[in-house]
PDB file of C-alpha atoms in Angstrom:
ATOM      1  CA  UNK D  77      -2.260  11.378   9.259  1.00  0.00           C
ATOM      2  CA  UNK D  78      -4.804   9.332   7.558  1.00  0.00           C
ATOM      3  CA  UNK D  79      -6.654  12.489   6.388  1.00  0.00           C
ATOM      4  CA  UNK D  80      -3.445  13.347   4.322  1.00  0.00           C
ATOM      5  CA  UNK D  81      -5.330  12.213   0.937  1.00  0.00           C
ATOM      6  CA  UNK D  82      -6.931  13.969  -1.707  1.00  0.00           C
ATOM      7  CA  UNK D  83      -7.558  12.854  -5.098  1.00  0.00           C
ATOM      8  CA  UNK D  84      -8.954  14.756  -8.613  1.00  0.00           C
ATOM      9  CA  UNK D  85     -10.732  12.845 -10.758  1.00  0.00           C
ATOM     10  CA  UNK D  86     -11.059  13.343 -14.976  1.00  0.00           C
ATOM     11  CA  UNK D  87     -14.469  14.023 -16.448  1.00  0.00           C
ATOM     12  CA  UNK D  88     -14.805  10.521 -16.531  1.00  0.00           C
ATOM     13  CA  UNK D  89     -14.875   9.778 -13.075  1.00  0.00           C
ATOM     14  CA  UNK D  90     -11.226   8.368 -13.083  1.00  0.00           C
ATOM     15  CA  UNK D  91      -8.634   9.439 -10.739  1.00  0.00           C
ATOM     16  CA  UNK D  92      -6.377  11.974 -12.333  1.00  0.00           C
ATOM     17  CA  UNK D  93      -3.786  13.102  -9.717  1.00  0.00           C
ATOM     18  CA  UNK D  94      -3.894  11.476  -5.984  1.00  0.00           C
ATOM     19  CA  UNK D  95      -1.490  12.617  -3.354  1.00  0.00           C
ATOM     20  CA  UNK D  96      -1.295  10.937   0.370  1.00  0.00           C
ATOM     21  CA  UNK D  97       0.642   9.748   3.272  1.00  0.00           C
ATOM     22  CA  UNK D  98       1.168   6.380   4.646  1.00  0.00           C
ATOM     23  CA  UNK D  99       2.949   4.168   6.664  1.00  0.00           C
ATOM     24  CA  UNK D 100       4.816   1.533   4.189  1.00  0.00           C
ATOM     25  CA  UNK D 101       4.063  -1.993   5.959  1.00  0.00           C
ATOM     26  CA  UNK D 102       4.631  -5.321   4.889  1.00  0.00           C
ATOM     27  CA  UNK D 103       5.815  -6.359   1.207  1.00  0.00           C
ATOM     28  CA  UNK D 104       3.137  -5.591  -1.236  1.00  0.00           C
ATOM     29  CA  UNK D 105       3.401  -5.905  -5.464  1.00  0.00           C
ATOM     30  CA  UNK D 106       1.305  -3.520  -7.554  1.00  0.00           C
ATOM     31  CA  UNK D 107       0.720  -1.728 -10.580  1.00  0.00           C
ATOM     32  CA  UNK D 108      -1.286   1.264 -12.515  1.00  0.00           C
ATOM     33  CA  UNK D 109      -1.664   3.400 -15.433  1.00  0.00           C
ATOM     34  CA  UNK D 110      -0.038   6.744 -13.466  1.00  0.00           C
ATOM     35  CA  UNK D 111       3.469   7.276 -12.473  1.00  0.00           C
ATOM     36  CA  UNK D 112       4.438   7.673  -8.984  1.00  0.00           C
ATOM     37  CA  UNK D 113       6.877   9.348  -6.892  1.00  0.00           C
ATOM     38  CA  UNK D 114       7.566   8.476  -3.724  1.00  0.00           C
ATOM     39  CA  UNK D 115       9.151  10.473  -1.019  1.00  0.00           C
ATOM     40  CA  UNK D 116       9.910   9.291   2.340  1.00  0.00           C
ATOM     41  CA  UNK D 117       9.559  11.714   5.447  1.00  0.00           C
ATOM     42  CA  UNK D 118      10.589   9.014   8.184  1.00  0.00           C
ATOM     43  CA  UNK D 119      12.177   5.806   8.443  1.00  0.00           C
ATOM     44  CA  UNK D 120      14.015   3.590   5.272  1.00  0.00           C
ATOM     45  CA  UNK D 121      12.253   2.264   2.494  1.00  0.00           C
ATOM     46  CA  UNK D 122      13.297  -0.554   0.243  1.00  0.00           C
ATOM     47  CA  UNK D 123      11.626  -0.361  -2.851  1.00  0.00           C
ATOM     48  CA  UNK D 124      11.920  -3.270  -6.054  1.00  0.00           C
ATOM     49  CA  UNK D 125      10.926  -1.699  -9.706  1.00  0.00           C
ATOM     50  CA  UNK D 126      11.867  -3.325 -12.698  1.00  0.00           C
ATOM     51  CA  UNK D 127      14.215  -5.837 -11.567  1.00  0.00           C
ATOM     52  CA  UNK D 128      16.268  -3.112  -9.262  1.00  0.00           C
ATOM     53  CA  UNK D 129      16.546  -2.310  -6.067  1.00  0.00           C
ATOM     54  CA  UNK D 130      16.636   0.890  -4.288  1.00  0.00           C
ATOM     55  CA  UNK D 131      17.342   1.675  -0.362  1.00  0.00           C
ATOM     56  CA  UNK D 132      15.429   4.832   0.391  1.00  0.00           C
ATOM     57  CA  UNK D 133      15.890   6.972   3.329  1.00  0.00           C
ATOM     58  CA  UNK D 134      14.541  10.672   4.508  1.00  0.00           C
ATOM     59  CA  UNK D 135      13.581  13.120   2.032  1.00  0.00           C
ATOM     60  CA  UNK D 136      14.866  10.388  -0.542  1.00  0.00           C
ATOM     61  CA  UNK D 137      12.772  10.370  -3.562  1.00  0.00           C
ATOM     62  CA  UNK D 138      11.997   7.657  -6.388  1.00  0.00           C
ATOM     63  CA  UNK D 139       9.890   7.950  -9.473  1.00  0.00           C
ATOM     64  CA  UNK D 140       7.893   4.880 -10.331  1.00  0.00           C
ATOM     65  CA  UNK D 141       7.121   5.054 -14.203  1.00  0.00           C
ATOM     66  CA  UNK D 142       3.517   3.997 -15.607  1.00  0.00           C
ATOM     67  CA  UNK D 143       2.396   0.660 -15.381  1.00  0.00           C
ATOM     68  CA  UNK D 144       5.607  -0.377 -13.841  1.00  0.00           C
ATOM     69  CA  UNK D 145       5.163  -3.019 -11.107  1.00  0.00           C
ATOM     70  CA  UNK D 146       6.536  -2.211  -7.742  1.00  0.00           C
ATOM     71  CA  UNK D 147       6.772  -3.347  -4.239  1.00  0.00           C
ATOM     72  CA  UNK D 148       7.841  -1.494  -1.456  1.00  0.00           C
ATOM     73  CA  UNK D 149       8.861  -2.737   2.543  1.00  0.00           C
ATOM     74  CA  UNK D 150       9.923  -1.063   5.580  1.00  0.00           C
ATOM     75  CA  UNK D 151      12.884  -1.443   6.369  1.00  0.00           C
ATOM     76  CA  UNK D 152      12.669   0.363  10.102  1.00  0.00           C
ATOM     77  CA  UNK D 153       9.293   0.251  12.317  1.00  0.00           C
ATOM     78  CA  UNK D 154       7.072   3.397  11.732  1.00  0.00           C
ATOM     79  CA  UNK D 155       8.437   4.013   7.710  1.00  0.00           C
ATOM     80  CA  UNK D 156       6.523   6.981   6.578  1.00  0.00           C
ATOM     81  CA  UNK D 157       5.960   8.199   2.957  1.00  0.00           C
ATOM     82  CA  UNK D 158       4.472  10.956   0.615  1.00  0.00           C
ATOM     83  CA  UNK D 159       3.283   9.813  -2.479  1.00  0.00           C
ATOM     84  CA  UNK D 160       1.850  11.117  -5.551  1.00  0.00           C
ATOM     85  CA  UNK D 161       0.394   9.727  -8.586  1.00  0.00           C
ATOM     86  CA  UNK D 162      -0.330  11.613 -11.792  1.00  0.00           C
ATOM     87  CA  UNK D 163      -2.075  10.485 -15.258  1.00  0.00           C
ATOM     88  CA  UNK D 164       0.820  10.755 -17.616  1.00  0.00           C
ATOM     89  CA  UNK D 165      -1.895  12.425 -20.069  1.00  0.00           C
ATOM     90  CA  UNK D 166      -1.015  15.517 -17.683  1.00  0.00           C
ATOM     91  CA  UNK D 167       2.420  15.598 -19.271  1.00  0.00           C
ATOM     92  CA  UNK D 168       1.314  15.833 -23.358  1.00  0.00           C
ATOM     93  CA  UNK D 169       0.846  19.274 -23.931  1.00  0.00           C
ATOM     94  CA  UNK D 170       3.997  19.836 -23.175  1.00  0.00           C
ATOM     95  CA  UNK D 171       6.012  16.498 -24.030  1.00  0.00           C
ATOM     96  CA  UNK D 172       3.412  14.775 -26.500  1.00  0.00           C
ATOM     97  CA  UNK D 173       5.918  11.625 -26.419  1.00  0.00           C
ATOM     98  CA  UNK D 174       5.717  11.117 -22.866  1.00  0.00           C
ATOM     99  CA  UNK D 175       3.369   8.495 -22.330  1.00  0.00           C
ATOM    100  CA  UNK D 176       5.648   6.441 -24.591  1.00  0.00           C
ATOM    101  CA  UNK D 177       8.852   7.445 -22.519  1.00  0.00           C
ATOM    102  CA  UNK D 178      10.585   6.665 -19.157  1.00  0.00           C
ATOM    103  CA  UNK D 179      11.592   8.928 -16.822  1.00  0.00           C
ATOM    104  CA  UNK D 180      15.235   8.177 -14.149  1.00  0.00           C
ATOM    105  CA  UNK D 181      14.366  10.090 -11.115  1.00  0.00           C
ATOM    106  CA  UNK D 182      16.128   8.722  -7.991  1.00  0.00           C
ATOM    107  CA  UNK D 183      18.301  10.560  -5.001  1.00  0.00           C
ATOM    108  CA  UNK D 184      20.449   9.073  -2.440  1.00  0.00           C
ATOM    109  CA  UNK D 185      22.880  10.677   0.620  1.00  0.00           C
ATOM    110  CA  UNK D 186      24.792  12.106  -2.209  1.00  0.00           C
ATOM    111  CA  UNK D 187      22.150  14.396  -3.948  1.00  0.00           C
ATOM    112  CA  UNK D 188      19.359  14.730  -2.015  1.00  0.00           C
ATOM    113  CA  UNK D 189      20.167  18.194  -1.063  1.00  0.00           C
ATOM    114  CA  UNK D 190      20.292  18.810  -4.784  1.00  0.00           C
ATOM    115  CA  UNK D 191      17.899  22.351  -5.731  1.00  0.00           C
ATOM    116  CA  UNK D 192      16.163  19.710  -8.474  1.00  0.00           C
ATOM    117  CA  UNK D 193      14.824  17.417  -5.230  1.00  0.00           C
ATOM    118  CA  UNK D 194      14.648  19.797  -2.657  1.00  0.00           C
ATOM    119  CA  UNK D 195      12.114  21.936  -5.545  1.00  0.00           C
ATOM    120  CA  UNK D 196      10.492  18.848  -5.780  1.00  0.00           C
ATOM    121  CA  UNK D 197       9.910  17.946  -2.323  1.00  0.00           C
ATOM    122  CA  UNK D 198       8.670  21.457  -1.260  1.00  0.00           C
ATOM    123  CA  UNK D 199       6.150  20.920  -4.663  1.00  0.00           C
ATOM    124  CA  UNK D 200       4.840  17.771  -3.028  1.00  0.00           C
ATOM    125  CA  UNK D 201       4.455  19.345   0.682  1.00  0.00           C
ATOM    126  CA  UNK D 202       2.781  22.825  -0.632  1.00  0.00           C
ATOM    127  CA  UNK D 203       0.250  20.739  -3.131  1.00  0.00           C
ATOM    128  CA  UNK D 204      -1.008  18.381  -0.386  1.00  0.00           C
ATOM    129  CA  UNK D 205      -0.593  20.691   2.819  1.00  0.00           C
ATOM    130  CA  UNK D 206      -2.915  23.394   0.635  1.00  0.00           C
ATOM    131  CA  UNK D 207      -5.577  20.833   0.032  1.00  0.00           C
ATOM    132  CA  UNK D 208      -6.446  21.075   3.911  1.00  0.00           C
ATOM    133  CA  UNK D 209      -5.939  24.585   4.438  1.00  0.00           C
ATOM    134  CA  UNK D 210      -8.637  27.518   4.854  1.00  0.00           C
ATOM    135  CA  UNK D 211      -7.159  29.902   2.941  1.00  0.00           C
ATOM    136  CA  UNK D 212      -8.585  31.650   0.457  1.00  0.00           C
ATOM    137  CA  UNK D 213      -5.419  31.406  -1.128  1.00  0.00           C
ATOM    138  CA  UNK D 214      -5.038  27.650  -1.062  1.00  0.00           C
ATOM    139  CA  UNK D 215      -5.944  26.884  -5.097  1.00  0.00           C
ATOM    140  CA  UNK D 216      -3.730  29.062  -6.097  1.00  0.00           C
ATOM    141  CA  UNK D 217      -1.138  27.819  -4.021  1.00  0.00           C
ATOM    142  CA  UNK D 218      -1.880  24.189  -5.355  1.00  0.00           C
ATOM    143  CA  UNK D 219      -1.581  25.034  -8.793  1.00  0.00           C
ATOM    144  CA  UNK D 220       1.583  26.864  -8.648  1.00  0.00           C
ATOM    145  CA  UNK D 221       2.710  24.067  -6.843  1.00  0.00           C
ATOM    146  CA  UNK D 222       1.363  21.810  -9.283  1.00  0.00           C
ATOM    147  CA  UNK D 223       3.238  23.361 -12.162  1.00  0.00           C
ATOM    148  CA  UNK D 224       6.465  24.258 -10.966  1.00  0.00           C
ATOM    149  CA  UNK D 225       6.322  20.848 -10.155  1.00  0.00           C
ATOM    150  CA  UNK D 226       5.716  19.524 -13.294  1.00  0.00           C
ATOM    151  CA  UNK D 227       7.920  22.366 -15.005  1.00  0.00           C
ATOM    152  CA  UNK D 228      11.052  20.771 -12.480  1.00  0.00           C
ATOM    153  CA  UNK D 229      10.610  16.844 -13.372  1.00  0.00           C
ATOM    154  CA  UNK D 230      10.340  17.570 -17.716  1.00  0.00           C
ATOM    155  CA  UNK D 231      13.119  20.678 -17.218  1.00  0.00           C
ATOM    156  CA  UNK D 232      15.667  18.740 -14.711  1.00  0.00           C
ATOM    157  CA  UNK D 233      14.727  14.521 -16.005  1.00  0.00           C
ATOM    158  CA  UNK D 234      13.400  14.830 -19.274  1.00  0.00           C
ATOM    159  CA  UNK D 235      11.864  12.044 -20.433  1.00  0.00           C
ATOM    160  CA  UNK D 236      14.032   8.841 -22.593  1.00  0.00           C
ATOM    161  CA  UNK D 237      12.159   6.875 -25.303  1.00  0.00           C
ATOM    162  CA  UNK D 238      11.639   3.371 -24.592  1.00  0.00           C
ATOM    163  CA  UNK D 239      13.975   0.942 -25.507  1.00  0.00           C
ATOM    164  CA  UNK D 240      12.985  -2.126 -27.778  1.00  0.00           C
ATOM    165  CA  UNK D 241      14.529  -4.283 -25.294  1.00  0.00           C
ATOM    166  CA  UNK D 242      11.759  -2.067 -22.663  1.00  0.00           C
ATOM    167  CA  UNK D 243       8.993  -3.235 -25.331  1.00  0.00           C
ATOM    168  CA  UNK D 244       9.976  -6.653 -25.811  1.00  0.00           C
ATOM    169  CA  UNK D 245       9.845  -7.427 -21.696  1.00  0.00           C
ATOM    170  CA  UNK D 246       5.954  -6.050 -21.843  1.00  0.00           C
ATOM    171  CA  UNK D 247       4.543  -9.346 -22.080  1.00  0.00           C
ATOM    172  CA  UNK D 248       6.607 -11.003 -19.925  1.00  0.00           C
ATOM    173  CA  UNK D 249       5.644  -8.339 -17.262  1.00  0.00           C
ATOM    174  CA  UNK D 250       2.035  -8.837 -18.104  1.00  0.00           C
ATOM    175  CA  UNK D 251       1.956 -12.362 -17.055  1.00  0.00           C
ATOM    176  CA  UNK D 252       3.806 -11.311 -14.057  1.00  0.00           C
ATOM    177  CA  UNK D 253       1.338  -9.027 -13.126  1.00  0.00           C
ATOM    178  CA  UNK D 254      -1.148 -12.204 -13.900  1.00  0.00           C
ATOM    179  CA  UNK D 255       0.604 -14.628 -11.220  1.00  0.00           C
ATOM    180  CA  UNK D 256       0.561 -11.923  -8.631  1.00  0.00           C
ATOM    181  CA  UNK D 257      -3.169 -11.511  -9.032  1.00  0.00           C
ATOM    182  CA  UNK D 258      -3.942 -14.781  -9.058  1.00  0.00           C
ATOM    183  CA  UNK D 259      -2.216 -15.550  -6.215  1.00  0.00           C
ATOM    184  CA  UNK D 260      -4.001 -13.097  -4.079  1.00  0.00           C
ATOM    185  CA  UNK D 261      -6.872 -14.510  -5.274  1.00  0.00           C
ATOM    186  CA  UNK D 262      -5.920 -18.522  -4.648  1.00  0.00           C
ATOM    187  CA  UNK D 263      -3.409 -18.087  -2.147  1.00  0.00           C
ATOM    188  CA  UNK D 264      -5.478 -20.452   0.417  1.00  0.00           C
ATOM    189  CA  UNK D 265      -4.733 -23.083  -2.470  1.00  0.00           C
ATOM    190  CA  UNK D 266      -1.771 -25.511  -2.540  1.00  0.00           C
ATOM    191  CA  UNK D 267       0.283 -23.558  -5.175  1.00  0.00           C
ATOM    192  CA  UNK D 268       3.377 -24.993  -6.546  1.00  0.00           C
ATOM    193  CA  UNK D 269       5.801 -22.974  -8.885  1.00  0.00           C
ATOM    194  CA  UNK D 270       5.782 -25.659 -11.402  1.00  0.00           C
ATOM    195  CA  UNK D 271       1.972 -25.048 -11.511  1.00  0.00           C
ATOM    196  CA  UNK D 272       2.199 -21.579 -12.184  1.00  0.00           C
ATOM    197  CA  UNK D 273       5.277 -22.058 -14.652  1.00  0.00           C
ATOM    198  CA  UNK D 274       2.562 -25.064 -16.213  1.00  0.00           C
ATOM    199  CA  UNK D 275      -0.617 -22.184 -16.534  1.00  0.00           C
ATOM    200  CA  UNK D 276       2.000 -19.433 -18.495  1.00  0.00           C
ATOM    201  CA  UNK D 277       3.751 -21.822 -20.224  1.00  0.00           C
ATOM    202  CA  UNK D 278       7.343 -21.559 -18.958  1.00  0.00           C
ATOM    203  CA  UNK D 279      10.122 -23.686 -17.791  1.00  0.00           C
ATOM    204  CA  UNK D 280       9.754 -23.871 -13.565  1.00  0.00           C
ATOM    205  CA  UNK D 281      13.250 -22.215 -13.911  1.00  0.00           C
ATOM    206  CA  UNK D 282      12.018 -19.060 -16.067  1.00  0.00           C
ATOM    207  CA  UNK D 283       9.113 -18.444 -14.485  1.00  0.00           C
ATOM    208  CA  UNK D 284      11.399 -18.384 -11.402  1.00  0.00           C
ATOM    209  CA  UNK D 285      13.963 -15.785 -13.031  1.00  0.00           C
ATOM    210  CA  UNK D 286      11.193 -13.544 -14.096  1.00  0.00           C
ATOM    211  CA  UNK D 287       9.400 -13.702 -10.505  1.00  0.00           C
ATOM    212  CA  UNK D 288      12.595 -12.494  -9.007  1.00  0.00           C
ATOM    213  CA  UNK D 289      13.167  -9.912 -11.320  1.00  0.00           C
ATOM    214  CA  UNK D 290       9.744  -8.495 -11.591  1.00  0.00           C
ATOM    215  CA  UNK D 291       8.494  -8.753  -7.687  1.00  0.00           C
ATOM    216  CA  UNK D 292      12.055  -8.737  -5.795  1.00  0.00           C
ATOM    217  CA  UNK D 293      11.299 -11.599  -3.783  1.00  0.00           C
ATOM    218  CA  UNK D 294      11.073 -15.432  -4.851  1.00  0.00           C
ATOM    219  CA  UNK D 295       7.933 -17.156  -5.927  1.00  0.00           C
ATOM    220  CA  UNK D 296       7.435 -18.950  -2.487  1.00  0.00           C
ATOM    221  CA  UNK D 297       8.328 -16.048  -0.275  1.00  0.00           C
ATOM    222  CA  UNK D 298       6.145 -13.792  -1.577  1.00  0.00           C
ATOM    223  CA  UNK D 299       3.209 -16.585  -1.560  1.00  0.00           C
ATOM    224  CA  UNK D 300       4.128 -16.894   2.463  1.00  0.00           C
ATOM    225  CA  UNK D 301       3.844 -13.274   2.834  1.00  0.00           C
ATOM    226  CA  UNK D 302       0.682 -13.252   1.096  1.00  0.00           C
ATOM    227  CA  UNK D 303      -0.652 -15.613   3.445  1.00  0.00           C
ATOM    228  CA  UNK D 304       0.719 -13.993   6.177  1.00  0.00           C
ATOM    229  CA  UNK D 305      -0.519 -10.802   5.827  1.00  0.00           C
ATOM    230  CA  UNK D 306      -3.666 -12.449   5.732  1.00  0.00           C
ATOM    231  CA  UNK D 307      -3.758 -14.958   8.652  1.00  0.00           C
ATOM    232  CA  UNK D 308      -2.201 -11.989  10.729  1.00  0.00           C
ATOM    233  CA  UNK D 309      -5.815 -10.068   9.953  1.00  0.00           C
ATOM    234  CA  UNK D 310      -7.533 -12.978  11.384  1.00  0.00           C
ATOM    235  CA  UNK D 311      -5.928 -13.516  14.253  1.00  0.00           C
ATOM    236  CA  UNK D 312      -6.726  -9.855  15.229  1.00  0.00           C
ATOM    237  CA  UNK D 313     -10.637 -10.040  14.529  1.00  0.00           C
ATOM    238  CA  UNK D 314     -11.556 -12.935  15.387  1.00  0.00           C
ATOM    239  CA  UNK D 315     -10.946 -15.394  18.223  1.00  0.00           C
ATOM    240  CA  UNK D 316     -10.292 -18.830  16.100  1.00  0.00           C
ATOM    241  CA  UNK D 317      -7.626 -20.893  17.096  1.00  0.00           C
ATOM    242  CA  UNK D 318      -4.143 -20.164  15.315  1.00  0.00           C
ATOM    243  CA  UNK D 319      -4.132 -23.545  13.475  1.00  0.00           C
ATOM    244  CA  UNK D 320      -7.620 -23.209  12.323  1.00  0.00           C
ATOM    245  CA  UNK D 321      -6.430 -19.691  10.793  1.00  0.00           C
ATOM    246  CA  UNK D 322      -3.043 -21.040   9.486  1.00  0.00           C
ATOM    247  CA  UNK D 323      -4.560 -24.123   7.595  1.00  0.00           C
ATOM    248  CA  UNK D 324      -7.329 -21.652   5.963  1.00  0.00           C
ATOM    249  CA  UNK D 325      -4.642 -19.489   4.497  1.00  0.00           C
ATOM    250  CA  UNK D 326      -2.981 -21.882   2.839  1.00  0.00           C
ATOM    251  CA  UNK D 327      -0.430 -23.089   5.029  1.00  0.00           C
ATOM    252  CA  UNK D 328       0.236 -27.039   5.217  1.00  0.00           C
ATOM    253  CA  UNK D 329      -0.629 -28.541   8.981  1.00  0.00           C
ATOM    254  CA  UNK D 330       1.247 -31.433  10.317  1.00  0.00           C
ATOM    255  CA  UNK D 331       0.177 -32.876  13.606  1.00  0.00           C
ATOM    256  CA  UNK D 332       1.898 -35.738  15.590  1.00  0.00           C
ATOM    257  CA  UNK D 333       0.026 -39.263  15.719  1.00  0.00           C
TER     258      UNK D 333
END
């Protein structure tokens, strides 16, 4: 499965369109310029994007607009996904507003089966499936795929103007996106929430509110899972002992006297 993944880069060496599959581990936060849309071939995925949350299960799909942040977490053992990113830039010749818009693409048990998802889907398949194949045929195939694809999302969810309310919450979501990365950076650090609230300037109770709204998860749990992640890495390549691994990752030792 891992060689499911392909990516086209723009003239200047950027990525432009990137299609793969994975399996969806443990809670992760992230962000970038493209939109993404997620479908998930096996298992149930629980995904948090801007301040909601959506239970995803097979052949469910979710678009993630640009520069959104967004974690995602299994929610059953061997989750599986197809995703895509594409620069909205893609989108202007035919929408010129879109990179200043928002698009509401989500299915559930109730729609899935829906022509508009199902279209969508097969799009998704034929575009990454004909990136491995030998035929002769296969670019054609991709760009058919490519633009009935894009033809589906502007025709069936056409893109909404931001709201000024959407504006307004930018910078709030900026500094968001600042905590996260520094606590990926510092997480071996004692970090308290007032310190963060402190660095950004807000009350220990707002900084708290916008954490959960932004990420999904409180300020400490994520930290934990953040440290986690990363203790669980050393504990499988290398042979230290667990305390020495816990108490470099940030977590606070206490030992009888």
């Amino acid at each position: 499965m891992d060689q499911l993944n392909y990516t086209i880069q723009r003239e200047d060496g950027k990525p432009f369109l990137r299609e793969y599959v994975y399996h969806v581990g443990s809670f992760h936060y992230n962000w970038h310029r493209e939109i993404e849309l997620l479908c998930v071939l096996t298992g149930r995925v629980e995904v948090c994007a801007e301040g909601r949350f959506y239970e995803l299960e097979e052949d469910d799909l979710l678009l993630i607009n640009a520069n959104v942040g967004h974690a995602t977490l299994s929610r059953e053992v061997d989750s599986t996904v197809m995703l895509l990113r594409i620069d909205p830039s893609f989108f202007k010749s035919a929408c010129p507003e879109f990179e200043r818009s928002q698009i509401q693409l989500h299915s559930n048990k109730g729609n899935r089966g829906e022509l508009r998802f199902v279209t969508i889907r097969r799009c998704m398949a034929l575009m990454l499936l004909s990136k491995f194949s030998g035929d002769p045929l296969s670019a054609f195939a991709f760009d058919s795929a490519l633009y009935t694809f894009a033809w589906m999302l502007l025709r069936n969810f056409p893109p909404q103007p931001q709201t000024a309310a959407a504006y307004s919450d930018k910078e709030d979501e900026k500094n968001v996106h600042e905590m996260i990365r520094y606590l990926e950076e510092q997480y071996r650090e004692r970090i308290t929430l007032q310190d963060m609230a402190k660095r950004w300037n807000y009350s220990s109770t707002y900084a708290s509110q916008l954490f959960k709204e932004y990420v999904g998860i409180n300020f400490y749990d994520y930290l934990t899972r953040i440290r986690l992640r990363q203790a669980t890495r050393d504990l499988s390549e290398t042979n230290r002992k667990i305390l020495d691994i816990a108490a470099e990752n940030g977590f606070e030792i206490f030992t009888s006297t």
